[in-house]
Amino acid sequence: MKKWILAGSAFAFAACLWAQEPQEIRGIIEESRDSVWYAGQVKAWDRVVMQDTLDEKAWRNLFEAAKGLSMVAPREGGKAMQAVLARMEQAIPGTFTYNISAYRVQQGPDNAFAEKALKQLPADIRDRGYDAILGYLWMMGDADGEGERADLFNDILRRQYEHGKYPSFILRYDYNQLQGMDEGGLFFGNGDMDLYGKVMLQRVLGVDTDKVLVVLPMLGMPSYRNALCRKLGIPSFPTRKVTTEEEYEKALCDMVEYLIRETGRPGYFATGARRPLENIADKLYNEGLVYKYSERPYDNIAAAKRHVEQDYHFDYLTEPEFRKETWWSGSEGLQLNYTVMLAHLVRSYREKGEDKKAERLYRILRASVENGHFSEERKKVYLDYLERWR
């Protein structure tokens, strides 16, 4: 009986893969799917490619499906990406689709595929290759410099903004994080959701341009690091050879502290940036929606309350959706950071006898969870967490 059940499950899985119709593949931060769906889309788009081996749109979606699979099932997805890229090289060599895909398989500075793709940018700003190009220009130091490639970086951001690249909840969250920083602060972030919305606010809308965004994973690259140090007006520092994960994390912490020390600017960190910075975790204090670096203990609770009362814009969390923004569903968990980072302040207000402030913040945080597009199970987890601090 057990063998029959297993055989039936395998048959159902295979049937699911083949039953899928090809769908436009969006990035995993925009729309997160499971491995079964991505594997099914690899099969679906492969059928389209087999009908027309010159169809760049089909190749692009086939690659994106394999890329998405690699994010949730690295071993299977990695093999799929390499196989798709090898076939693309035979079918559509020299195209933007091939060059940008080849770059994304093995990203890094001074990349020949990225340089070719830069000269072949498509007219459609929705193309996900633009995100990879932004990352490449930043990595090469062009985003923090001047000249034609800096202008291109800013122009891509402008066009993405005008097209509506990011939903408002991301830009509003980024805006609040920037508002809670002191003038001239350094913001250290890891990836797309930490940084791209903020750089869009700065370069397109002129918001908080005194703050400097620092891409943590790029600090080990001389092209990026040297351009950043020139922008900050401080001497650069040589690359340190590292061979282990521990050495890398130690070197990263040293670079972070060097930037803060040499510039004299306050340092702030995205919520997800603490993991590779465990060596300086005892110097990072929750100051609202970000962690702030400090050599000495200070009243970070008072600072967080000041941001809640004076700096953060919360109304959108309690209001209905005035405009549906349904194209983005993969990063809505960002909104849950309000509860994670601020819930403890509700109890702090009550302990100080400030019940009105406590109740106001409680209502805001509860609405931020209830109004989000989360499952009822996920909502319950965060609402239960909030209740612990009430």
mmCIF file of C-alpha atoms in Angstrom:
data_model
loop_
_atom_site.group_PDB
_atom_site.id
_atom_site.type_symbol
_atom_site.label_atom_id
_atom_site.label_comp_id
_atom_site.label_asym_id
_atom_site.label_seq_id
_atom_site.Cartn_x
_atom_site.Cartn_y
_atom_site.Cartn_z
ATOM 1 C CA MET A 1 0.000 0.000 0.000
ATOM 2 C CA LYS A 2 2.793 2.448 0.909
ATOM 3 C CA LYS A 3 4.484 1.931 -2.464
ATOM 4 C CA TRP A 4 1.245 2.668 -4.261
ATOM 5 C CA ILE A 5 0.752 5.860 -2.262
ATOM 6 C CA LEU A 6 4.289 7.019 -3.054
ATOM 7 C CA ALA A 7 3.856 6.183 -6.713
ATOM 8 C CA GLY A 8 0.603 8.091 -6.775
ATOM 9 C CA SER A 9 2.227 11.142 -5.172
ATOM 10 C CA ALA A 10 5.043 11.095 -7.713
ATOM 11 C CA PHE A 11 2.524 10.833 -10.546
ATOM 12 C CA ALA A 12 0.536 13.768 -9.146
ATOM 13 C CA PHE A 13 3.728 15.840 -8.852
ATOM 14 C CA ALA A 14 4.716 15.089 -12.454
ATOM 15 C CA ALA A 15 1.200 15.811 -13.659
ATOM 16 C CA CYS A 16 1.310 19.167 -11.866
ATOM 17 C CA LEU A 17 4.522 20.068 -13.687
ATOM 18 C CA TRP A 18 3.126 19.235 -17.093
ATOM 19 C CA ALA A 19 -0.306 20.721 -16.439
ATOM 20 C CA GLN A 20 0.989 24.278 -16.051
ATOM 21 C CA GLU A 21 0.512 26.862 -18.741
ATOM 22 C CA PRO A 22 3.431 29.261 -19.287
ATOM 23 C CA GLN A 23 3.094 32.442 -17.219
ATOM 24 C CA GLU A 24 5.159 35.619 -17.127
ATOM 25 C CA ILE A 25 7.849 35.038 -14.501
ATOM 26 C CA ARG A 26 8.434 37.820 -12.018
ATOM 27 C CA GLY A 27 11.296 38.147 -9.559
ATOM 28 C CA ILE A 28 11.002 36.256 -6.298
ATOM 29 C CA ILE A 29 10.910 39.492 -4.277
ATOM 30 C CA GLU A 30 7.894 40.555 -6.346
ATOM 31 C CA GLU A 31 6.075 37.231 -6.381
ATOM 32 C CA SER A 32 7.293 34.305 -4.327
ATOM 33 C CA ARG A 33 6.367 30.801 -5.504
ATOM 34 C CA ASP A 34 7.282 27.285 -4.426
ATOM 35 C CA SER A 35 9.610 24.819 -6.142
ATOM 36 C CA VAL A 36 6.749 22.865 -7.755
ATOM 37 C CA TRP A 37 5.474 25.989 -9.501
ATOM 38 C CA TYR A 38 8.912 27.058 -10.746
ATOM 39 C CA ALA A 39 9.713 23.533 -11.938
ATOM 40 C CA GLY A 40 6.386 23.462 -13.757
ATOM 41 C CA GLN A 41 7.143 26.779 -15.419
ATOM 42 C CA VAL A 42 10.536 25.481 -16.551
ATOM 43 C CA LYS A 43 8.667 22.664 -18.313
ATOM 44 C CA ALA A 44 6.003 25.009 -19.675
ATOM 45 C CA TRP A 45 8.417 27.560 -21.136
ATOM 46 C CA ASP A 46 10.661 24.807 -22.467
ATOM 47 C CA ARG A 47 7.753 23.652 -24.622
ATOM 48 C CA VAL A 48 7.412 27.210 -25.986
ATOM 49 C CA VAL A 49 11.137 27.442 -26.718
ATOM 50 C CA MET A 50 11.085 24.144 -28.570
ATOM 51 C CA GLN A 51 8.461 25.583 -30.922
ATOM 52 C CA ASP A 52 10.583 28.651 -31.748
ATOM 53 C CA THR A 53 14.233 28.611 -30.685
ATOM 54 C CA LEU A 54 14.627 32.299 -31.609
ATOM 55 C CA ASP A 55 11.862 33.518 -29.303
ATOM 56 C CA GLU A 56 13.815 35.706 -26.846
ATOM 57 C CA LYS A 57 10.784 36.310 -24.627
ATOM 58 C CA ALA A 58 10.342 32.571 -24.190
ATOM 59 C CA TRP A 59 14.037 32.079 -23.461
ATOM 60 C CA ARG A 60 13.943 34.895 -20.945
ATOM 61 C CA ASN A 61 10.996 33.400 -19.087
ATOM 62 C CA LEU A 62 12.591 29.948 -19.202
ATOM 63 C CA PHE A 63 15.716 31.375 -17.592
ATOM 64 C CA GLU A 64 13.696 33.332 -15.010
ATOM 65 C CA ALA A 65 11.803 30.170 -14.076
ATOM 66 C CA ALA A 66 15.089 28.312 -13.581
ATOM 67 C CA LYS A 67 16.470 31.275 -11.622
ATOM 68 C CA GLY A 68 13.417 31.288 -9.377
ATOM 69 C CA LEU A 69 13.791 27.542 -8.862
ATOM 70 C CA SER A 70 17.414 28.089 -7.813
ATOM 71 C CA MET A 71 16.235 30.441 -5.057
ATOM 72 C CA VAL A 72 13.994 27.840 -3.426
ATOM 73 C CA ALA A 73 15.746 24.633 -4.514
ATOM 74 C CA PRO A 74 19.404 25.642 -5.104
ATOM 75 C CA ARG A 75 20.756 22.333 -6.351
ATOM 76 C CA GLU A 76 17.979 21.564 -8.812
ATOM 77 C CA GLY A 77 17.606 25.199 -9.898
ATOM 78 C CA GLY A 78 21.349 25.724 -10.308
ATOM 79 C CA LYS A 79 21.580 22.808 -12.724
ATOM 80 C CA ALA A 80 18.527 24.061 -14.606
ATOM 81 C CA MET A 81 20.020 27.554 -14.996
ATOM 82 C CA GLN A 82 23.302 26.223 -16.355
ATOM 83 C CA ALA A 83 21.469 23.967 -18.810
ATOM 84 C CA VAL A 84 19.225 26.784 -20.038
ATOM 85 C CA LEU A 85 22.180 29.149 -20.437
ATOM 86 C CA ALA A 86 24.133 26.587 -22.470
ATOM 87 C CA ARG A 87 21.180 26.186 -24.834
ATOM 88 C CA MET A 88 20.731 29.974 -25.089
ATOM 89 C CA GLU A 89 24.365 30.319 -26.096
ATOM 90 C CA GLN A 90 23.696 28.068 -29.058
ATOM 91 C CA ALA A 91 20.311 29.512 -30.004
ATOM 92 C CA ILE A 92 20.562 33.282 -29.372
ATOM 93 C CA PRO A 93 24.215 34.226 -28.777
ATOM 94 C CA GLY A 94 25.080 37.908 -28.678
ATOM 95 C CA THR A 95 21.563 39.028 -27.677
ATOM 96 C CA PHE A 96 20.670 41.107 -24.651
ATOM 97 C CA THR A 97 18.674 38.168 -23.335
ATOM 98 C CA TYR A 98 21.701 35.893 -23.422
ATOM 99 C CA ASN A 99 24.200 38.459 -22.125
ATOM 100 C CA ILE A 100 22.120 39.598 -19.154
ATOM 101 C CA SER A 101 21.299 35.985 -18.252
ATOM 102 C CA ALA A 102 24.958 34.963 -18.476
ATOM 103 C CA TYR A 103 25.876 37.858 -16.192
ATOM 104 C CA ARG A 104 23.233 36.902 -13.640
ATOM 105 C CA VAL A 105 24.554 33.349 -13.447
ATOM 106 C CA GLN A 106 27.937 34.620 -12.284
ATOM 107 C CA GLN A 107 27.798 38.236 -11.172
ATOM 108 C CA GLY A 108 30.855 40.302 -10.390
ATOM 109 C CA PRO A 109 32.778 43.445 -11.361
ATOM 110 C CA ASP A 110 34.394 43.933 -14.779
ATOM 111 C CA ASN A 111 32.011 41.408 -16.290
ATOM 112 C CA ALA A 112 32.162 41.091 -20.087
ATOM 113 C CA PHE A 113 28.524 39.971 -20.353
ATOM 114 C CA ALA A 114 27.285 42.912 -18.281
ATOM 115 C CA GLU A 115 29.310 45.344 -20.382
ATOM 116 C CA LYS A 116 27.717 43.958 -23.553
ATOM 117 C CA ALA A 117 24.245 44.090 -22.016
ATOM 118 C CA LEU A 118 24.791 47.745 -21.086
ATOM 119 C CA LYS A 119 24.966 48.545 -24.812
ATOM 120 C CA GLN A 120 21.822 46.552 -25.627
ATOM 121 C CA LEU A 121 19.313 47.795 -23.046
ATOM 122 C CA PRO A 122 15.724 47.177 -24.191
ATOM 123 C CA ALA A 123 13.155 49.934 -24.481
ATOM 124 C CA ASP A 124 10.819 48.186 -22.014
ATOM 125 C CA ILE A 125 11.805 49.424 -18.537
ATOM 126 C CA ARG A 126 9.832 46.517 -17.018
ATOM 127 C CA ASP A 127 12.545 44.119 -18.135
ATOM 128 C CA ARG A 128 14.118 42.539 -15.045
ATOM 129 C CA GLY A 129 17.529 42.904 -16.620
ATOM 130 C CA TYR A 130 17.438 46.549 -15.569
ATOM 131 C CA ASP A 131 17.674 45.509 -11.907
ATOM 132 C CA ALA A 132 20.828 43.523 -12.675
ATOM 133 C CA ILE A 133 22.269 46.494 -14.557
ATOM 134 C CA LEU A 134 21.607 48.801 -11.603
ATOM 135 C CA GLY A 135 23.460 46.371 -9.351
ATOM 136 C CA TYR A 136 26.355 46.157 -11.782
ATOM 137 C CA LEU A 137 26.698 49.950 -12.080
ATOM 138 C CA TRP A 138 26.626 50.238 -8.295
ATOM 139 C CA MET A 139 29.218 47.470 -7.952
ATOM 140 C CA MET A 140 31.512 49.169 -10.448
ATOM 141 C CA GLY A 141 31.381 52.422 -8.480
ATOM 142 C CA ASP A 142 29.482 54.288 -11.190
ATOM 143 C CA ALA A 143 26.416 54.967 -9.025
ATOM 144 C CA ASP A 144 28.560 56.808 -6.465
ATOM 145 C CA GLY A 145 30.563 58.674 -9.095
ATOM 146 C CA GLU A 146 29.889 61.079 -11.939
ATOM 147 C CA GLY A 147 29.634 60.851 -15.682
ATOM 148 C CA GLU A 148 27.603 59.021 -18.294
ATOM 149 C CA ARG A 149 27.178 55.786 -16.367
ATOM 150 C CA ALA A 150 26.082 57.609 -13.209
ATOM 151 C CA ASP A 151 23.517 59.418 -15.363
ATOM 152 C CA LEU A 152 22.367 56.065 -16.739
ATOM 153 C CA PHE A 153 21.948 54.693 -13.199
ATOM 154 C CA ASN A 154 19.782 57.665 -12.244
ATOM 155 C CA ASP A 155 17.811 57.547 -15.499
ATOM 156 C CA ILE A 156 16.931 53.881 -14.995
ATOM 157 C CA LEU A 157 15.665 54.676 -11.496
ATOM 158 C CA ARG A 158 13.619 57.586 -12.835
ATOM 159 C CA ARG A 159 12.016 55.471 -15.543
ATOM 160 C CA GLN A 160 11.296 52.659 -13.103
ATOM 161 C CA TYR A 161 9.679 55.126 -10.708
ATOM 162 C CA GLU A 162 7.508 56.627 -13.434
ATOM 163 C CA HIS A 163 6.445 53.136 -14.479
ATOM 164 C CA GLY A 164 5.535 52.250 -10.883
ATOM 165 C CA LYS A 165 8.294 49.733 -10.243
ATOM 166 C CA TYR A 166 7.725 49.546 -6.492
ATOM 167 C CA PRO A 167 4.381 49.584 -4.672
ATOM 168 C CA SER A 168 3.790 52.432 -2.269
ATOM 169 C CA PHE A 169 4.126 50.292 0.881
ATOM 170 C CA ILE A 170 7.804 49.669 0.077
ATOM 171 C CA LEU A 171 8.601 53.307 -0.644
ATOM 172 C CA ARG A 172 6.733 54.460 2.471
ATOM 173 C CA TYR A 173 8.594 51.977 4.661
ATOM 174 C CA ASP A 174 11.914 53.114 3.152
ATOM 175 C CA TYR A 175 10.901 56.739 3.703
ATOM 176 C CA ASN A 176 10.195 56.078 7.383
ATOM 177 C CA GLN A 177 13.535 54.356 7.851
ATOM 178 C CA LEU A 178 15.351 57.346 6.353
ATOM 179 C CA GLN A 179 13.301 59.797 8.420
ATOM 180 C CA GLY A 180 14.428 58.057 11.610
ATOM 181 C CA MET A 181 18.121 58.670 10.889
ATOM 182 C CA ASP A 182 20.260 61.630 11.932
ATOM 183 C CA GLU A 183 21.499 63.992 9.265
ATOM 184 C CA GLY A 184 24.308 62.547 7.172
ATOM 185 C CA GLY A 185 23.782 59.016 8.438
ATOM 186 C CA LEU A 186 25.250 55.951 6.752
ATOM 187 C CA PHE A 187 22.647 53.281 6.007
ATOM 188 C CA PHE A 188 24.026 49.751 5.640
ATOM 189 C CA GLY A 189 21.823 47.300 3.755
ATOM 190 C CA ASN A 190 22.120 43.875 2.181
ATOM 191 C CA GLY A 191 19.955 43.646 -0.908
ATOM 192 C CA ASP A 192 17.149 44.899 -3.123
ATOM 193 C CA MET A 193 14.536 45.476 -0.425
ATOM 194 C CA ASP A 194 16.990 47.292 1.831
ATOM 195 C CA LEU A 195 18.385 49.643 -0.784
ATOM 196 C CA TYR A 196 16.666 50.108 -4.155
ATOM 197 C CA GLY A 197 13.566 51.882 -2.849
ATOM 198 C CA LYS A 198 15.750 54.256 -0.846
ATOM 199 C CA VAL A 199 18.089 55.095 -3.694
ATOM 200 C CA MET A 200 15.009 55.700 -5.857
ATOM 201 C CA LEU A 201 13.644 58.137 -3.265
ATOM 202 C CA GLN A 202 16.985 59.924 -3.166
ATOM 203 C CA ARG A 203 17.826 60.065 -6.868
ATOM 204 C CA VAL A 204 14.314 60.621 -8.251
ATOM 205 C CA LEU A 205 12.396 62.485 -5.538
ATOM 206 C CA GLY A 206 15.335 64.200 -3.828
ATOM 207 C CA VAL A 207 14.398 62.760 -0.425
ATOM 208 C CA ASP A 208 17.035 62.559 2.350
ATOM 209 C CA THR A 209 19.926 63.050 -0.030
ATOM 210 C CA ASP A 210 22.247 63.786 2.909
ATOM 211 C CA LYS A 211 22.122 60.099 3.887
ATOM 212 C CA VAL A 212 24.585 57.698 2.247
ATOM 213 C CA LEU A 213 23.520 54.175 1.298
ATOM 214 C CA VAL A 214 26.151 51.466 1.745
ATOM 215 C CA VAL A 215 25.811 48.076 0.036
ATOM 216 C CA LEU A 216 27.268 45.652 2.578
ATOM 217 C CA PRO A 217 28.009 42.720 0.210
ATOM 218 C CA MET A 218 29.906 45.032 -2.135
ATOM 219 C CA LEU A 219 32.357 46.385 0.435
ATOM 220 C CA GLY A 220 34.789 43.622 -0.463
ATOM 221 C CA MET A 221 34.979 44.851 -4.071
ATOM 222 C CA PRO A 222 37.630 47.538 -4.719
ATOM 223 C CA SER A 223 35.635 49.202 -7.530
ATOM 224 C CA TYR A 224 32.669 49.824 -5.223
ATOM 225 C CA ARG A 225 34.633 50.499 -2.050
ATOM 226 C CA ASN A 226 37.013 53.018 -3.653
ATOM 227 C CA ALA A 227 34.161 54.988 -5.241
ATOM 228 C CA LEU A 228 32.268 55.040 -1.927
ATOM 229 C CA CYS A 229 35.326 56.296 -0.036
ATOM 230 C CA ARG A 230 35.897 59.021 -2.640
ATOM 231 C CA LYS A 231 32.287 60.096 -2.221
ATOM 232 C CA LEU A 232 32.713 60.194 1.562
ATOM 233 C CA GLY A 233 36.023 62.024 1.320
ATOM 234 C CA ILE A 234 38.068 59.454 3.228
ATOM 235 C CA PRO A 235 41.061 57.281 2.299
ATOM 236 C CA SER A 236 40.176 53.862 0.982
ATOM 237 C CA PHE A 237 41.551 50.674 2.498
ATOM 238 C CA PRO A 238 43.079 47.615 0.862
ATOM 239 C CA THR A 239 41.258 44.379 0.193
ATOM 240 C CA ARG A 240 41.816 41.813 2.909
ATOM 241 C CA LYS A 241 42.308 38.222 1.828
ATOM 242 C CA VAL A 242 39.738 35.966 3.457
ATOM 243 C CA THR A 243 39.347 32.214 3.125
ATOM 244 C CA THR A 244 36.620 31.339 5.639
ATOM 245 C CA GLU A 245 33.156 32.569 6.551
ATOM 246 C CA GLU A 246 34.473 33.746 9.927
ATOM 247 C CA GLU A 247 37.267 35.761 8.300
ATOM 248 C CA TYR A 248 34.789 37.336 5.897
ATOM 249 C CA GLU A 249 32.451 38.413 8.696
ATOM 250 C CA LYS A 250 35.363 39.833 10.711
ATOM 251 C CA ALA A 251 36.618 41.777 7.678
ATOM 252 C CA LEU A 252 33.106 43.081 6.963
ATOM 253 C CA CYS A 253 32.739 44.364 10.519
ATOM 254 C CA ASP A 254 36.144 46.028 10.315
ATOM 255 C CA MET A 255 35.163 47.816 7.093
ATOM 256 C CA VAL A 256 31.863 48.967 8.593
ATOM 257 C CA GLU A 257 33.560 50.386 11.674
ATOM 258 C CA TYR A 258 36.233 52.027 9.526
ATOM 259 C CA LEU A 259 33.581 53.893 7.505
ATOM 260 C CA ILE A 260 31.781 55.073 10.638
ATOM 261 C CA ARG A 261 34.980 56.082 12.415
ATOM 262 C CA GLU A 262 36.677 57.849 9.509
ATOM 263 C CA THR A 263 33.603 59.787 8.376
ATOM 264 C CA GLY A 264 32.344 60.652 11.847
ATOM 265 C CA ARG A 265 28.844 59.903 10.544
ATOM 266 C CA PRO A 266 26.270 57.914 12.521
ATOM 267 C CA GLY A 267 25.802 54.369 11.256
ATOM 268 C CA TYR A 268 22.420 52.677 10.802
ATOM 269 C CA PHE A 269 21.569 49.142 9.754
ATOM 270 C CA ALA A 270 18.646 47.420 8.081
ATOM 271 C CA THR A 271 16.893 44.846 10.227
ATOM 272 C CA GLY A 272 18.315 41.986 8.177
ATOM 273 C CA ALA A 273 21.869 43.321 8.242
ATOM 274 C CA ARG A 274 22.667 42.046 11.723
ATOM 275 C CA ARG A 275 23.268 38.436 10.669
ATOM 276 C CA PRO A 276 26.698 38.936 9.013
ATOM 277 C CA LEU A 277 27.640 41.506 11.669
ATOM 278 C CA GLU A 278 27.566 39.343 14.775
ATOM 279 C CA ASN A 279 31.051 40.573 15.739
ATOM 280 C CA ILE A 280 29.637 44.036 16.416
ATOM 281 C CA ALA A 281 26.094 43.018 17.397
ATOM 282 C CA ASP A 282 26.618 44.326 20.924
ATOM 283 C CA LYS A 283 27.125 47.805 19.434
ATOM 284 C CA LEU A 284 23.859 47.798 17.466
ATOM 285 C CA TYR A 285 20.824 49.264 19.226
ATOM 286 C CA ASN A 286 17.199 49.109 18.120
ATOM 287 C CA GLU A 287 16.252 52.699 17.447
ATOM 288 C CA GLY A 288 12.884 52.159 15.821
ATOM 289 C CA LEU A 289 12.951 50.754 12.314
ATOM 290 C CA VAL A 290 16.741 50.515 12.135
ATOM 291 C CA TYR A 291 19.638 49.527 14.342
ATOM 292 C CA LYS A 292 22.077 52.278 15.269
ATOM 293 C CA TYR A 293 25.779 51.740 15.896
ATOM 294 C CA SER A 294 27.149 53.062 19.183
ATOM 295 C CA GLU A 295 30.364 52.358 21.053
ATOM 296 C CA ARG A 296 28.599 53.125 24.333
ATOM 297 C CA PRO A 297 25.175 52.202 25.711
ATOM 298 C CA TYR A 298 22.579 54.975 25.483
ATOM 299 C CA ASP A 299 18.821 55.409 25.904
ATOM 300 C CA ASN A 300 17.812 53.935 22.564
ATOM 301 C CA ILE A 301 14.227 53.438 23.816
ATOM 302 C CA ALA A 302 13.836 57.211 24.186
ATOM 303 C CA ALA A 303 15.267 57.675 20.681
ATOM 304 C CA ALA A 304 12.854 55.103 19.232
ATOM 305 C CA LYS A 305 9.923 56.826 20.935
ATOM 306 C CA ARG A 306 11.007 60.153 19.485
ATOM 307 C CA HIS A 307 10.934 58.676 16.000
ATOM 308 C CA VAL A 308 7.499 57.161 16.627
ATOM 309 C CA GLU A 309 6.129 60.463 17.899
ATOM 310 C CA GLN A 310 7.865 62.911 15.567
ATOM 311 C CA ASP A 311 9.423 61.296 12.509
ATOM 312 C CA TYR A 312 7.542 58.246 11.258
ATOM 313 C CA HIS A 313 4.485 58.595 9.022
ATOM 314 C CA PHE A 314 2.020 55.907 10.103
ATOM 315 C CA ASP A 315 -1.311 56.968 8.609
ATOM 316 C CA TYR A 316 -1.031 54.688 5.576
ATOM 317 C CA LEU A 317 -0.878 51.651 7.856
ATOM 318 C CA THR A 318 -4.327 52.370 9.280
ATOM 319 C CA GLU A 319 -6.049 53.532 6.090
ATOM 320 C CA PRO A 320 -7.794 51.407 3.444
ATOM 321 C CA GLU A 321 -6.063 50.690 0.159
ATOM 322 C CA PHE A 322 -6.972 53.637 -2.004
ATOM 323 C CA ARG A 323 -5.388 51.990 -5.014
ATOM 324 C CA LYS A 324 -4.889 48.286 -5.538
ATOM 325 C CA GLU A 325 -1.258 47.371 -6.160
ATOM 326 C CA THR A 326 -1.641 43.691 -6.872
ATOM 327 C CA TRP A 327 1.422 43.153 -9.048
ATOM 328 C CA TRP A 328 3.741 42.798 -6.058
ATOM 329 C CA SER A 329 3.245 40.097 -3.439
ATOM 330 C CA GLY A 330 6.677 38.650 -2.672
ATOM 331 C CA SER A 331 7.960 41.184 -0.101
ATOM 332 C CA GLU A 332 4.864 42.205 1.816
ATOM 333 C CA GLY A 333 6.469 40.768 4.946
ATOM 334 C CA LEU A 334 8.439 44.005 5.038
ATOM 335 C CA GLN A 335 5.408 45.610 6.676
ATOM 336 C CA LEU A 336 5.608 43.142 9.554
ATOM 337 C CA ASN A 337 8.884 44.774 10.582
ATOM 338 C CA TYR A 338 6.832 47.548 12.176
ATOM 339 C CA THR A 339 5.489 45.077 14.726
ATOM 340 C CA VAL A 340 8.797 43.265 15.202
ATOM 341 C CA MET A 341 10.791 46.449 15.770
ATOM 342 C CA LEU A 342 8.266 48.627 17.629
ATOM 343 C CA ALA A 343 5.967 46.372 19.667
ATOM 344 C CA HIS A 344 8.159 46.585 22.791
ATOM 345 C CA LEU A 345 7.551 50.328 22.927
ATOM 346 C CA VAL A 346 3.873 49.736 23.722
ATOM 347 C CA ARG A 347 4.811 48.213 27.092
ATOM 348 C CA SER A 348 7.461 50.872 27.681
ATOM 349 C CA TYR A 349 4.856 53.616 27.247
ATOM 350 C CA ARG A 350 2.489 51.882 29.708
ATOM 351 C CA GLU A 351 5.265 51.438 32.270
ATOM 352 C CA LYS A 352 5.841 55.199 32.058
ATOM 353 C CA GLY A 353 2.129 55.870 32.573
ATOM 354 C CA GLU A 354 1.684 57.126 29.001
ATOM 355 C CA ASP A 355 -1.395 55.050 28.195
ATOM 356 C CA LYS A 356 -2.635 57.221 25.325
ATOM 357 C CA LYS A 357 0.670 56.897 23.498
ATOM 358 C CA ALA A 358 0.713 53.163 24.198
ATOM 359 C CA GLU A 359 -2.791 52.696 22.829
ATOM 360 C CA ARG A 360 -2.083 54.792 19.741
ATOM 361 C CA LEU A 361 0.987 52.744 18.850
ATOM 362 C CA TYR A 362 -0.833 49.496 19.611
ATOM 363 C CA ARG A 363 -3.676 50.426 17.229
ATOM 364 C CA ILE A 364 -1.216 51.373 14.487
ATOM 365 C CA LEU A 365 0.747 48.134 14.791
ATOM 366 C CA ARG A 366 -2.395 46.015 14.936
ATOM 367 C CA ALA A 367 -3.713 47.704 11.781
ATOM 368 C CA SER A 368 -0.372 47.170 10.017
ATOM 369 C CA VAL A 369 -0.828 43.417 10.482
ATOM 370 C CA GLU A 370 -4.571 43.196 9.897
ATOM 371 C CA ASN A 371 -4.454 45.300 6.714
ATOM 372 C CA GLY A 372 -1.591 43.311 5.200
ATOM 373 C CA HIS A 373 -2.107 40.636 2.562
ATOM 374 C CA PHE A 374 -1.000 37.811 4.814
ATOM 375 C CA SER A 375 -2.566 34.477 5.604
ATOM 376 C CA GLU A 376 -4.756 34.317 8.700
ATOM 377 C CA GLU A 377 -2.190 31.990 10.274
ATOM 378 C CA ARG A 378 0.621 34.465 9.723
ATOM 379 C CA LYS A 379 -1.459 37.348 11.004
ATOM 380 C CA LYS A 380 -2.193 35.417 14.175
ATOM 381 C CA VAL A 381 1.518 34.869 14.849
ATOM 382 C CA TYR A 382 2.287 38.593 14.730
ATOM 383 C CA LEU A 383 -0.881 39.702 16.490
ATOM 384 C CA ASP A 384 -0.082 37.245 19.295
ATOM 385 C CA TYR A 385 3.421 38.711 19.462
ATOM 386 C CA LEU A 386 1.964 42.217 19.697
ATOM 387 C CA GLU A 387 -0.374 41.153 22.503
ATOM 388 C CA ARG A 388 2.615 40.036 24.555
ATOM 389 C CA TRP A 389 3.734 43.670 24.718
ATOM 390 C CA ARG A 390 0.337 45.231 25.303
#
